Short mmCIF file of C-alpha atoms in Angstrom, two decimals:
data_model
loop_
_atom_site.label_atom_id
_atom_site.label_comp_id
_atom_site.label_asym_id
_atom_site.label_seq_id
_atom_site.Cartn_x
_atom_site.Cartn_y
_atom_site.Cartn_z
CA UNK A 1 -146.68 -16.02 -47.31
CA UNK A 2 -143.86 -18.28 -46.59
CA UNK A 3 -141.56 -17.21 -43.88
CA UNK A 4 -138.40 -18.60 -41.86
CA UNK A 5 -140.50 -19.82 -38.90
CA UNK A 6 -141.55 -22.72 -40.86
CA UNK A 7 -138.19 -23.85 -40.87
CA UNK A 8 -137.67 -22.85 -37.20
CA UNK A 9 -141.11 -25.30 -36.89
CA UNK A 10 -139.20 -28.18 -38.37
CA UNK A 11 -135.93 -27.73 -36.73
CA UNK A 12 -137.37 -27.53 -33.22
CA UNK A 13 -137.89 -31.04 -33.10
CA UNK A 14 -134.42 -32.04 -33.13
CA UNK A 15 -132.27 -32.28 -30.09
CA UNK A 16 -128.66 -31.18 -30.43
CA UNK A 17 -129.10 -29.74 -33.73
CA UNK A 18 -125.78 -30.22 -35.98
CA UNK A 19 -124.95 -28.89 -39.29
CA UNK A 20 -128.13 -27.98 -41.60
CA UNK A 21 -127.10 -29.55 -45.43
CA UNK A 22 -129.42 -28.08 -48.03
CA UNK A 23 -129.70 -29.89 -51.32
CA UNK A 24 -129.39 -27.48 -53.75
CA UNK A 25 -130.36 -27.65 -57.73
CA UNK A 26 -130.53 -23.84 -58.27
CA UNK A 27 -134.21 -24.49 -59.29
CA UNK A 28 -137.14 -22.74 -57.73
CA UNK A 29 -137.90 -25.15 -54.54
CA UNK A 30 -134.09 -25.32 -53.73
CA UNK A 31 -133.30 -22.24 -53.89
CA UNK A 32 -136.44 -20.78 -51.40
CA UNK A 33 -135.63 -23.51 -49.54
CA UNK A 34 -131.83 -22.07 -49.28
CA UNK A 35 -133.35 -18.50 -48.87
CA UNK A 36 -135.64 -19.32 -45.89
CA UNK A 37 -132.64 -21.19 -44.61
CA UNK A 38 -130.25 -18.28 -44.75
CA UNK A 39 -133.05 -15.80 -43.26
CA UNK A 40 -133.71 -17.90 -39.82
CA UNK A 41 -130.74 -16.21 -37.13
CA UNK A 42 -130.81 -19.85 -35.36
CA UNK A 43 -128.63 -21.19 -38.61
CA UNK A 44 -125.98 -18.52 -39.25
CA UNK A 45 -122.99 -20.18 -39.59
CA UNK A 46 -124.50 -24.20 -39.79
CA UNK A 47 -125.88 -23.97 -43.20
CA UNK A 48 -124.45 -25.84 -46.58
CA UNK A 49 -125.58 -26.09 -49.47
CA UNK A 50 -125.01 -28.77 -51.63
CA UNK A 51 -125.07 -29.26 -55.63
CA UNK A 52 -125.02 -32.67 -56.77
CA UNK A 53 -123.84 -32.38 -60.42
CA UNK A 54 -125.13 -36.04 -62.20
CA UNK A 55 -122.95 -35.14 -65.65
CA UNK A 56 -126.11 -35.91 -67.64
CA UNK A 57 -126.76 -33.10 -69.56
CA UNK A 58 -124.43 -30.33 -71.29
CA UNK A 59 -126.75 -27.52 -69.91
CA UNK A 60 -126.31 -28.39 -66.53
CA UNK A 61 -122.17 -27.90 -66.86
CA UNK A 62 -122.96 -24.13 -65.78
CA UNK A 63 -125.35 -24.68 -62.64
CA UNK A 64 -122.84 -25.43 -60.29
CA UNK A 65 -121.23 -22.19 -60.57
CA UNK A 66 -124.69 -20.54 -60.55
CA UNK A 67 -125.07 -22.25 -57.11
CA UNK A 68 -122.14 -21.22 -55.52
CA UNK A 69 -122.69 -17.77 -56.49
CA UNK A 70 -126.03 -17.69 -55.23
CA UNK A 71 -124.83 -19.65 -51.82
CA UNK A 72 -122.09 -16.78 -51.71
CA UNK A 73 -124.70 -14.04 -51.79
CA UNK A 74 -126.58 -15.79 -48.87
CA UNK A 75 -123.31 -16.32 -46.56
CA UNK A 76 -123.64 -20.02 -46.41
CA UNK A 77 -120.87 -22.62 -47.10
CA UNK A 78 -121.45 -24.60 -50.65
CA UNK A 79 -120.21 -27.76 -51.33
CA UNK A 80 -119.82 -29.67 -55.35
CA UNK A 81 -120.39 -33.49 -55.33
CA UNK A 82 -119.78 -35.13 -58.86
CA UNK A 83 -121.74 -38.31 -58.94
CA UNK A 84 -121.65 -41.59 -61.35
CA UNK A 85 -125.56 -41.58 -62.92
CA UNK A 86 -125.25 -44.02 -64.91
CA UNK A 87 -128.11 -46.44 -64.76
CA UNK A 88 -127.76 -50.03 -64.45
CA UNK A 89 -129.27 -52.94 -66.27
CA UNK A 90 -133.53 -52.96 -65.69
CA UNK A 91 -132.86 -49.26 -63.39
CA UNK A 92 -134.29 -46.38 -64.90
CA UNK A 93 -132.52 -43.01 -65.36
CA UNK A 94 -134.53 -41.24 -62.69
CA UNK A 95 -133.90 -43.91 -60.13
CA UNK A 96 -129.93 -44.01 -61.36
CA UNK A 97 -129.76 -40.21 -60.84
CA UNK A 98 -131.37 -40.70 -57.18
CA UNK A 99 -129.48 -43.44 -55.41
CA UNK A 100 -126.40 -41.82 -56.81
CA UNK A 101 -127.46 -38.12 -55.42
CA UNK A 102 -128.93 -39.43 -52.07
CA UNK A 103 -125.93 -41.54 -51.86
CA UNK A 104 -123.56 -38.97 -51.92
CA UNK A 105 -125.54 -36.86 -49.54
CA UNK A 106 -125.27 -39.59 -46.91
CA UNK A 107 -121.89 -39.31 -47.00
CA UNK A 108 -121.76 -35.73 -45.74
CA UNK A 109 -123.76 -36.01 -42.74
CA UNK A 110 -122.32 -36.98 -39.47
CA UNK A 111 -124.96 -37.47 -35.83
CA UNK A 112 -126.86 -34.67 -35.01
CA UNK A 113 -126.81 -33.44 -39.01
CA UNK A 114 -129.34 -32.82 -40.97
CA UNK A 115 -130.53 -32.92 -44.85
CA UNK A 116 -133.08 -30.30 -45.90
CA UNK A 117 -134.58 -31.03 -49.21
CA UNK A 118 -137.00 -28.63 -51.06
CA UNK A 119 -139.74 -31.30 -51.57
CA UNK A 120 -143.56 -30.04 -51.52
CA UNK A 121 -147.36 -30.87 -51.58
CA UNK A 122 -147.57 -31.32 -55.43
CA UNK A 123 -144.37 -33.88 -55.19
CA UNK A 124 -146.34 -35.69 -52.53
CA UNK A 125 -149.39 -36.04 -55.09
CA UNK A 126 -146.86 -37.14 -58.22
CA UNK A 127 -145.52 -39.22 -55.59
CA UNK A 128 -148.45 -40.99 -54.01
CA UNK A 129 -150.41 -41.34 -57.97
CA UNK A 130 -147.33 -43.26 -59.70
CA UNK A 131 -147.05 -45.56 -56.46
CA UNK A 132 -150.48 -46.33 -56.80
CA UNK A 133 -150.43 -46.79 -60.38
CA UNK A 134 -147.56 -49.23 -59.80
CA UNK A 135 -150.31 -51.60 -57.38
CA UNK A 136 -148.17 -50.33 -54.40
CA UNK A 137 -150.02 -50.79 -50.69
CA UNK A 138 -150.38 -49.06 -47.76
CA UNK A 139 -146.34 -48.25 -47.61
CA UNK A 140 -146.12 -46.67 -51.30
CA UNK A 141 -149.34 -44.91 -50.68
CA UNK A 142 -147.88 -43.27 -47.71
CA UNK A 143 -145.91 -41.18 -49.68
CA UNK A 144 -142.79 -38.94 -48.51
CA UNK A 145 -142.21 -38.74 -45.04
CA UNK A 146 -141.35 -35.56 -43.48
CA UNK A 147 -138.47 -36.91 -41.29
CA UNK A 148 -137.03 -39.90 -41.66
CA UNK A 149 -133.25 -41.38 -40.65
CA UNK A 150 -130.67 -40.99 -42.88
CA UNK A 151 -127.33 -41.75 -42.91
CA UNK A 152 -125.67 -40.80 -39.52
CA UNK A 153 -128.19 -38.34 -39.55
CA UNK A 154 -131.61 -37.41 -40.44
CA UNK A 155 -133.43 -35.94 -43.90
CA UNK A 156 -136.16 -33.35 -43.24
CA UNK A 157 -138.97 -31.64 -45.98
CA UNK A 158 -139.87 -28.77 -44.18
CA UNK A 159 -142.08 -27.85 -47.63
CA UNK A 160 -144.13 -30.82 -48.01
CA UNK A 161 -147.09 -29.48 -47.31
CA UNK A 162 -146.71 -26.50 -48.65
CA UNK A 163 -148.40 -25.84 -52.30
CA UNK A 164 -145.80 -25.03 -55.18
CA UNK A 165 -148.16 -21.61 -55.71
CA UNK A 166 -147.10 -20.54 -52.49
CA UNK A 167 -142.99 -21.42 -53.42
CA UNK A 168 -143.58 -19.44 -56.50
CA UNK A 169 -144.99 -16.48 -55.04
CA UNK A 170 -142.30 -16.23 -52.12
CA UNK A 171 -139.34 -16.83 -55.58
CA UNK A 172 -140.95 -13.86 -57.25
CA UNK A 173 -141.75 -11.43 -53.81
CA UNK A 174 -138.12 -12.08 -53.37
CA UNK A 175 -137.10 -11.89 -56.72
CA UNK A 176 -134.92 -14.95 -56.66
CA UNK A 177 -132.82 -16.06 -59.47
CA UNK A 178 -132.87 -19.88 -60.55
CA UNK A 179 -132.43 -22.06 -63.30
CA UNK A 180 -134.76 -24.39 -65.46
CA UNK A 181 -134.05 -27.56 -66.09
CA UNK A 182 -135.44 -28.52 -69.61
CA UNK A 183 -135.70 -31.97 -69.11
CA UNK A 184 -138.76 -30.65 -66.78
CA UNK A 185 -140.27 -30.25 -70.41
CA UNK A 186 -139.95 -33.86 -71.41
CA UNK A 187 -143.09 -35.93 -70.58
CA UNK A 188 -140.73 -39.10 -71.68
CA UNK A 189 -140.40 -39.58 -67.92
CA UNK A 190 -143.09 -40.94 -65.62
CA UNK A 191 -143.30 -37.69 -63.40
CA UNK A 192 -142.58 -35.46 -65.92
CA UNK A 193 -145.68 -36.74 -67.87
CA UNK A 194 -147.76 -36.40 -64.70
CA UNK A 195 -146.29 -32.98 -63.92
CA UNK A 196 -147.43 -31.55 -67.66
CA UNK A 197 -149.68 -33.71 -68.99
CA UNK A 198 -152.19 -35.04 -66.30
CA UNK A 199 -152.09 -33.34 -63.15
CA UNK A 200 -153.26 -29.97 -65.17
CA UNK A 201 -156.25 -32.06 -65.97
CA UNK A 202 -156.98 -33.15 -62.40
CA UNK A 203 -156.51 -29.59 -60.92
CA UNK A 204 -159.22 -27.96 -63.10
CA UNK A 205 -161.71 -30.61 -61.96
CA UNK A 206 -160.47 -30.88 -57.74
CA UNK A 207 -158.19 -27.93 -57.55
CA UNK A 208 -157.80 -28.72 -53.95
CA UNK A 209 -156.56 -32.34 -55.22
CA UNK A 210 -152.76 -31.94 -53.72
CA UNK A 211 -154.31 -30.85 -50.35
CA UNK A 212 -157.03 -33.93 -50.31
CA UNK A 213 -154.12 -36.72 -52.01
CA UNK A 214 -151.64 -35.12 -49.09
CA UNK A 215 -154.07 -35.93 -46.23
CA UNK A 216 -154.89 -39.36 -47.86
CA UNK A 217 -151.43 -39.81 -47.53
CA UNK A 218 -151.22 -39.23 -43.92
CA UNK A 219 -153.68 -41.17 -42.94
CA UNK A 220 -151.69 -44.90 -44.73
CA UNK A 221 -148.84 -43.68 -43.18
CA UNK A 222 -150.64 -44.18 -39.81
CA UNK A 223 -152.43 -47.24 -40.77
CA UNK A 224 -149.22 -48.36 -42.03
CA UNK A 225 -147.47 -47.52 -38.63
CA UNK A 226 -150.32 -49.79 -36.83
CA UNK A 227 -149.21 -52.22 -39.29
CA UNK A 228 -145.45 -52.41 -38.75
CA UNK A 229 -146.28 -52.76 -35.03
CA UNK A 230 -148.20 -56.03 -35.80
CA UNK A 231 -145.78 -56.66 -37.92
CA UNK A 232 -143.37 -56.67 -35.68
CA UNK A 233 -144.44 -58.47 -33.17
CA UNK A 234 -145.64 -61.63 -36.37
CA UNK A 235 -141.68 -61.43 -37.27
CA UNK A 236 -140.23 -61.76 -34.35
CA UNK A 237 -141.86 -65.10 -33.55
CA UNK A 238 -140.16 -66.55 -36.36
CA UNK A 239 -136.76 -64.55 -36.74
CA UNK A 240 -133.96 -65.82 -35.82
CA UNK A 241 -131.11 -62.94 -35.13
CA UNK A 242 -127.90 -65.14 -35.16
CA UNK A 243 -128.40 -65.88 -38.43
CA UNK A 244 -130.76 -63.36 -39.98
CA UNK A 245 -132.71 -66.27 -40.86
CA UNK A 246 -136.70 -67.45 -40.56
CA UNK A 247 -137.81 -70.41 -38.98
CA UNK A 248 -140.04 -71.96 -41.49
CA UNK A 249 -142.43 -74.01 -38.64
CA UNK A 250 -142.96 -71.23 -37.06
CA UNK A 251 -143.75 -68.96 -40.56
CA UNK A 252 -145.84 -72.29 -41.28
CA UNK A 253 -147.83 -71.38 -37.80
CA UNK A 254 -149.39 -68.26 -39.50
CA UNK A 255 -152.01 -67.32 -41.53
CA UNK A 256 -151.29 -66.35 -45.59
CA UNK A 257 -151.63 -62.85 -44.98
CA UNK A 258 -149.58 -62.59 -41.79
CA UNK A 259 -147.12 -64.73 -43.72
CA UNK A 260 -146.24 -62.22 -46.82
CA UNK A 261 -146.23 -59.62 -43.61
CA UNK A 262 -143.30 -61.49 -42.03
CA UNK A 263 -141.50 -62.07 -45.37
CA UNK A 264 -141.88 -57.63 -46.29
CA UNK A 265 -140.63 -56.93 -42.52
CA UNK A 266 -137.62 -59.30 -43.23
CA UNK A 267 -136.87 -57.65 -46.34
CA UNK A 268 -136.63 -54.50 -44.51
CA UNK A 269 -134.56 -55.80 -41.65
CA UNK A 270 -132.33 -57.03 -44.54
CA UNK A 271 -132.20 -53.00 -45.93
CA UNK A 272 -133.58 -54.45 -48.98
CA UNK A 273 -137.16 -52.40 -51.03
CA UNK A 274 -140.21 -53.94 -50.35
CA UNK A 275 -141.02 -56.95 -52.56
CA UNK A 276 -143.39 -57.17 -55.18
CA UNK A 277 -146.82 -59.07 -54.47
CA UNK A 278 -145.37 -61.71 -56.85
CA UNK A 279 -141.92 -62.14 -55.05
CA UNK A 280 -143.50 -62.77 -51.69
CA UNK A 281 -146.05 -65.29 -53.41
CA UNK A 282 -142.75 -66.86 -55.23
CA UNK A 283 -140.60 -67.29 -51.76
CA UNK A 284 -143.58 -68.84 -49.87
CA UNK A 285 -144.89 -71.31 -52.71
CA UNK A 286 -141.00 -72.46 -54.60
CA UNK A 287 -139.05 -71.45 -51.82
CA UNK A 288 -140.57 -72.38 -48.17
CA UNK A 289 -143.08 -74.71 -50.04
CA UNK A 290 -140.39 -76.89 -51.31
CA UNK A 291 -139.73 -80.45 -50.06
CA UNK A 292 -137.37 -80.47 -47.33
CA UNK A 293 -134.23 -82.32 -49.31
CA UNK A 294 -134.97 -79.98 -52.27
CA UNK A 295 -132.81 -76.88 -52.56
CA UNK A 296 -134.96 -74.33 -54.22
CA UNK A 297 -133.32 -70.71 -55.40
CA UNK A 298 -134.78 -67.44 -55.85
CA UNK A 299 -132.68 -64.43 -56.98
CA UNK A 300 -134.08 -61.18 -56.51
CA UNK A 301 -132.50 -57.64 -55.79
CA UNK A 302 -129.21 -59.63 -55.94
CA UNK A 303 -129.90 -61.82 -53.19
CA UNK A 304 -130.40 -65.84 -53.45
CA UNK A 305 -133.47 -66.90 -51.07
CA UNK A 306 -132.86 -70.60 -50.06
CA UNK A 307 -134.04 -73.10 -47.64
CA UNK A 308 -131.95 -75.64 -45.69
CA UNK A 309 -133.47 -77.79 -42.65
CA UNK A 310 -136.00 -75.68 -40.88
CA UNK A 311 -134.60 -72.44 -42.24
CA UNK A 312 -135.42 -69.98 -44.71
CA UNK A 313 -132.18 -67.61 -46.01
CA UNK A 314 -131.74 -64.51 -47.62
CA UNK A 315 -127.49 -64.89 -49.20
CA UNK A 316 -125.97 -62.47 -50.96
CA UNK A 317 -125.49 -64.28 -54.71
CA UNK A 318 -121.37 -65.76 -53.85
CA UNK A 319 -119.36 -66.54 -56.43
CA UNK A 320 -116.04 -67.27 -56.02
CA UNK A 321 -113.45 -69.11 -58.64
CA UNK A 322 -113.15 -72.78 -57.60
CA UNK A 323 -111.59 -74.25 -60.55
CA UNK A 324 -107.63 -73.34 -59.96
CA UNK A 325 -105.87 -73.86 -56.57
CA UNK A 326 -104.48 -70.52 -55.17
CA UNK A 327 -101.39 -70.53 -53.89
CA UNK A 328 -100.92 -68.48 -50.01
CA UNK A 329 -97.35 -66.91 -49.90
CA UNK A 330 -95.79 -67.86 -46.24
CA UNK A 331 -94.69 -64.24 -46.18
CA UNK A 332 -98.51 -63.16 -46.07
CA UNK A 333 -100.55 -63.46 -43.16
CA UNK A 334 -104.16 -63.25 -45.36
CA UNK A 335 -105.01 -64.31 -48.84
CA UNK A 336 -107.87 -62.72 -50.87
CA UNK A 337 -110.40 -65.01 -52.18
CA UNK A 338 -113.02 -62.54 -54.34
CA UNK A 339 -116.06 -61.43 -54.02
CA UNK A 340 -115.70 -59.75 -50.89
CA UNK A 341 -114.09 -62.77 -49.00
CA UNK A 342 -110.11 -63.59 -47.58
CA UNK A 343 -108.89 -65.91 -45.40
CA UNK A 344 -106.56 -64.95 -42.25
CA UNK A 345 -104.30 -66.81 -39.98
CA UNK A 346 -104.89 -65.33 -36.34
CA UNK A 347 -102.71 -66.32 -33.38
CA UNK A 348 -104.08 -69.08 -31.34
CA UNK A 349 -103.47 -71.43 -28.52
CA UNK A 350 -103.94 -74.56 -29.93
CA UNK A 351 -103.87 -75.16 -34.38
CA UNK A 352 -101.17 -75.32 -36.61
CA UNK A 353 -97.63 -74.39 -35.68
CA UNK A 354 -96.99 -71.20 -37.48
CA UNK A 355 -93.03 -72.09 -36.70
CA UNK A 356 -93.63 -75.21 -39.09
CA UNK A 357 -96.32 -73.24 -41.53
CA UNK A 358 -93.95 -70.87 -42.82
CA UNK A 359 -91.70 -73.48 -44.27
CA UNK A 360 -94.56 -75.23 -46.30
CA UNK A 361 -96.39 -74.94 -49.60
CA UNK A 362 -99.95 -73.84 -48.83
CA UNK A 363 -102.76 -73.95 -51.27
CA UNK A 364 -106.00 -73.26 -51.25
CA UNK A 365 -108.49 -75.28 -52.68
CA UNK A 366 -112.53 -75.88 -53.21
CA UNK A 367 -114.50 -78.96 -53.05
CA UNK A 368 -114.40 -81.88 -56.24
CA UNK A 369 -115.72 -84.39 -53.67
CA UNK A 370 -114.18 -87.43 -51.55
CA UNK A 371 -112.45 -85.69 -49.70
CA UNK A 372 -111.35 -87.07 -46.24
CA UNK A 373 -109.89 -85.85 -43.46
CA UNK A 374 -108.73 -86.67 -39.75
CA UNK A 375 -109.73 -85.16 -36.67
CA UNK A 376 -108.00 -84.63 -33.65
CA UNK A 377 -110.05 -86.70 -30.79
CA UNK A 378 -111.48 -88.78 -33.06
CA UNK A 379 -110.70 -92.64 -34.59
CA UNK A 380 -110.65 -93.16 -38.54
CA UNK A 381 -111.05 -90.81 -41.40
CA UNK A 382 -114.07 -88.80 -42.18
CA UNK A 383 -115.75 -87.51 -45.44
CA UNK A 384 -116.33 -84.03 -45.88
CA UNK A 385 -119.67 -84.44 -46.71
CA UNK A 386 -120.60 -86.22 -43.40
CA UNK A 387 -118.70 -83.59 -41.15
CA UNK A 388 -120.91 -80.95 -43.04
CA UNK A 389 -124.45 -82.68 -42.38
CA UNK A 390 -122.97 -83.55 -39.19
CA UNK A 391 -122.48 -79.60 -38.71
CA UNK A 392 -125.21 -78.64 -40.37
CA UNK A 393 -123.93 -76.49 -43.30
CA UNK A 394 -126.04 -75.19 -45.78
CA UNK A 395 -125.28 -76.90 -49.62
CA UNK A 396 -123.90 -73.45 -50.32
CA UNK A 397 -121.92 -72.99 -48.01
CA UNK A 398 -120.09 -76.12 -48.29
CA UNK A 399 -119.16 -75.33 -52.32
CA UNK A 400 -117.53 -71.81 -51.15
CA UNK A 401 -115.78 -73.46 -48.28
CA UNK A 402 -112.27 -73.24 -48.33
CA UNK A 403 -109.65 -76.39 -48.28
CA UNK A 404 -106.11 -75.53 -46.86
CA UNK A 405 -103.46 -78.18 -48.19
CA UNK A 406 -100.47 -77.73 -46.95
CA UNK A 407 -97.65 -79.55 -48.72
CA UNK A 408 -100.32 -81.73 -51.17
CA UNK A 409 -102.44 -82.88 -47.71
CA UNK A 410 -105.74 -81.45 -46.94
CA UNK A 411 -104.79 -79.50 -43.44
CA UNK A 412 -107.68 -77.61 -42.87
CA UNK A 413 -111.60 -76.86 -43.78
CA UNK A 414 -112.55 -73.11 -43.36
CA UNK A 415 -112.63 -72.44 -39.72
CA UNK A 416 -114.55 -75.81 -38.88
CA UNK A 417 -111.48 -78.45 -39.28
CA UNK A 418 -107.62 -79.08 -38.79
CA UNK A 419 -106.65 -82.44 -39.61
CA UNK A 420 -104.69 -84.49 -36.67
CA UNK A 421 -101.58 -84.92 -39.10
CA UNK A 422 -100.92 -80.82 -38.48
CA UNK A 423 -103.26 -79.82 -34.91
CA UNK A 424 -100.62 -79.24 -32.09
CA UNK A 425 -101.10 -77.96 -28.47
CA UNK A 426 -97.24 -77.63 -28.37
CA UNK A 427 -96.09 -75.06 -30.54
CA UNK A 428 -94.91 -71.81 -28.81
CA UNK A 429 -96.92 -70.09 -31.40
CA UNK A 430 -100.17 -71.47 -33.01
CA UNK A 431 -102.64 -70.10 -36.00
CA UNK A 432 -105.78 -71.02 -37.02
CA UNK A 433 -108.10 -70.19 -39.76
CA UNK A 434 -110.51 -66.36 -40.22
CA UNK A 435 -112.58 -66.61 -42.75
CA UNK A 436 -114.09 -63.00 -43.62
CA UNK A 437 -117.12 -63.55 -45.91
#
């Protein structure tokens, strides 16, 4: 039967041991989760458990005050997040309802804390089937990891491999009390339709199938960790860290399949999911396999995927409004652009005089082409275009860039350029250009 040790198993592993969050449904796996929580002496006084109420369904408006009364009987602290669910364009509801939750838990937990969810070896089977029923490799096939980092801290399953029989027997020795969610019922969702409909099946024919799935499991998890190592070692050959960027000769240098390795390890130093089979294939043969003066784009996961030179990017998707000037008080020392970006004047020792700034009309402007400016240092008047290639912006870069015109006259370019006409070395007090982006 289940006791507190294996929580004491799971906890022993981590050094300087914080506070012990508990994500908390008030169904059967949370709540002898909570239970074995509240029983092991090491915890008394660390333990909270948390209800994340998603606002989806009418019957749920009562569970959160089921939870606290249940945390109350067990001495633990409880703590009520309310969460936006609402899925986004092409997201389904079950993936909505889990960024939101698991975002709101990272939020709670500072270093050294901990997130115990009630996970166990018949979510590791759902788990591992739908991944591969979605094509997924060795990463998807891994399943659920016990441990893993999260947030500040870390997120542990001490009941993954433990059979739901066993959770159900411990609920009912104990005589626990927990709701029933009845969209459980509802086969409309993916896991839901394993859960009732298939695994049933699968269990009278291998009734040990959780058990053999779980240890399948396991073993990608280790190939995959010899993987990542190779990995590795493949991506940093052709990574360049100042600019998050890959070096397209030396991705060129590899074999296909150590290729689409280089582009799934970028994605995750990027934070981004792993890419579809067809999104790697799509950013090697449009994107690096475009001619060198083409400028190729691929959106995916919100990010643009471009080439430039020798290098291979992964942007953000920028927009910002370029077709009215925007006028920059005096009175204000930064100027919000959108989407994320402003402009600042910092204190410098050489730039524009901030004395002679604060009596001028300052716009800010984008790109229409031909401009010219003049630089200090240097004879005649230059294009904007040729400083760029000169400089080596990116295309994209250079239609974002901001113009400064001070009085009508182009002054500055982003944090590149002051024109002659304003650049002084005499001013007691200069400023140039920060552009946050």
């Amino acid at each position: 039967m289940l006791s507190s040790q294996i929580i004491e198993s799971v906890l022993s592993r981590e050094q300087a041991l914080g506070r012990v969050y508990v994500a908390f449904s008030g169904g059967v796996d949370s709540h002898v989760l909570l239970h074995l929580c509240a029983g092991t002496p090491a915890l008394t006084g660390k333990i909270t458990a948390v209800y994340v109420h998603h606002g989806l369904q009418a019957v749920a408006e009562a569970w959160p005050a089921h939870c606290q009364r249940i945390a109350e009987a067990l001495a633990v602290e409880f703590v009520l997040l309310r969460v936006n669910a609402t899925a986004d364009s092409g997201q389904s509801p079950e993936e909505a309802a889990r960024n939101a939750r698991y975002t709101a838990f990272k939020g709670l937990l500072k270093a050294g804390d901990v997130l115990l969810v009630a996970q166990h070896r018949e979510d590791q089977l759902e788990t591992v089937l739908l991944q591969l029923f979605r094509g997924s490799g060795l990463a998807g096939l891994s399943g659920m990891p016990e441990r893993m980092p999260f947030g500040e801290g870390k997120l542990l399953r001490p009941l993954l491999n433990i059979p739901k029989q066993a959770i159900n027997e411990y609920a009912q020795a104990e005589q626990l009390h927990w709701v029933e969610d009845p969209s459980n019922q509802s086969s409309d969702f993916d896991r839901n339709f394993l859960r009732n409909q298939v695994l049933p099946l699968l269990k009278q024919r291998w009734p040990a199938v959780d058990k053999t799935v779980s240890r399948s499991a396991g073993l990608c998890a280790e190939a995959q960790t010899l993987v990542n190592g190779v990995a590795e070692q493949l991506f940093g050959s052709a990574f360049d860290q100042t600019d998050r960027t890959l070096i397209i000769t030396k991705l060129n240098q590899q074999a296909s399949i150590h290729q689409r390795l280089i582009i799934r390890q970028w994605f995750s130093r990027l934070g981004l999911k792993m890419p579809a089979q067809a999104a790697v294939e799509r950013i090697l043969s449009e994107v690096v396999g475009a001619k060198e003066q083409g400028d190729p784009v691929l959106l995916t996961q919100g990010y643009e995927f471009r080439r430039y030179r020798d290098k291979l990017y992964a942007l953000p998707k920028m927009t910002i409004d370029a077709s009215e000037p925007k006028t920059w008080p005096t009175s204000e020392g930064s100027i919000v652009l959108g989407n994320g970006q402003s402009l600042a004047w910092v204190e410098a020792k050489t730039g524009i005089s901030l004395e002679w700034l604060q009596t001028a009309k300052v716009e800010v402007k984008f790109r229409n082409g031909g401009e010219k400016i003049s630089l200090p240092g240097r004879t005649g008047r230059h294009t904007l275009k040729k400083l760029f290639q000169e400089a080596g912006i990116t295309p994209w870069e250079r239609t974002q860039m901001p113009l400064i015109y001070i009085n009508g006259v182009l002054a500055a370019v982003g944090e590149h350029w002051i024109s002659s006409q304003f650049y002084t070395d005499k001013s007691a007090v200069c400023v140039r250009l920060c552009w946050q982006r």
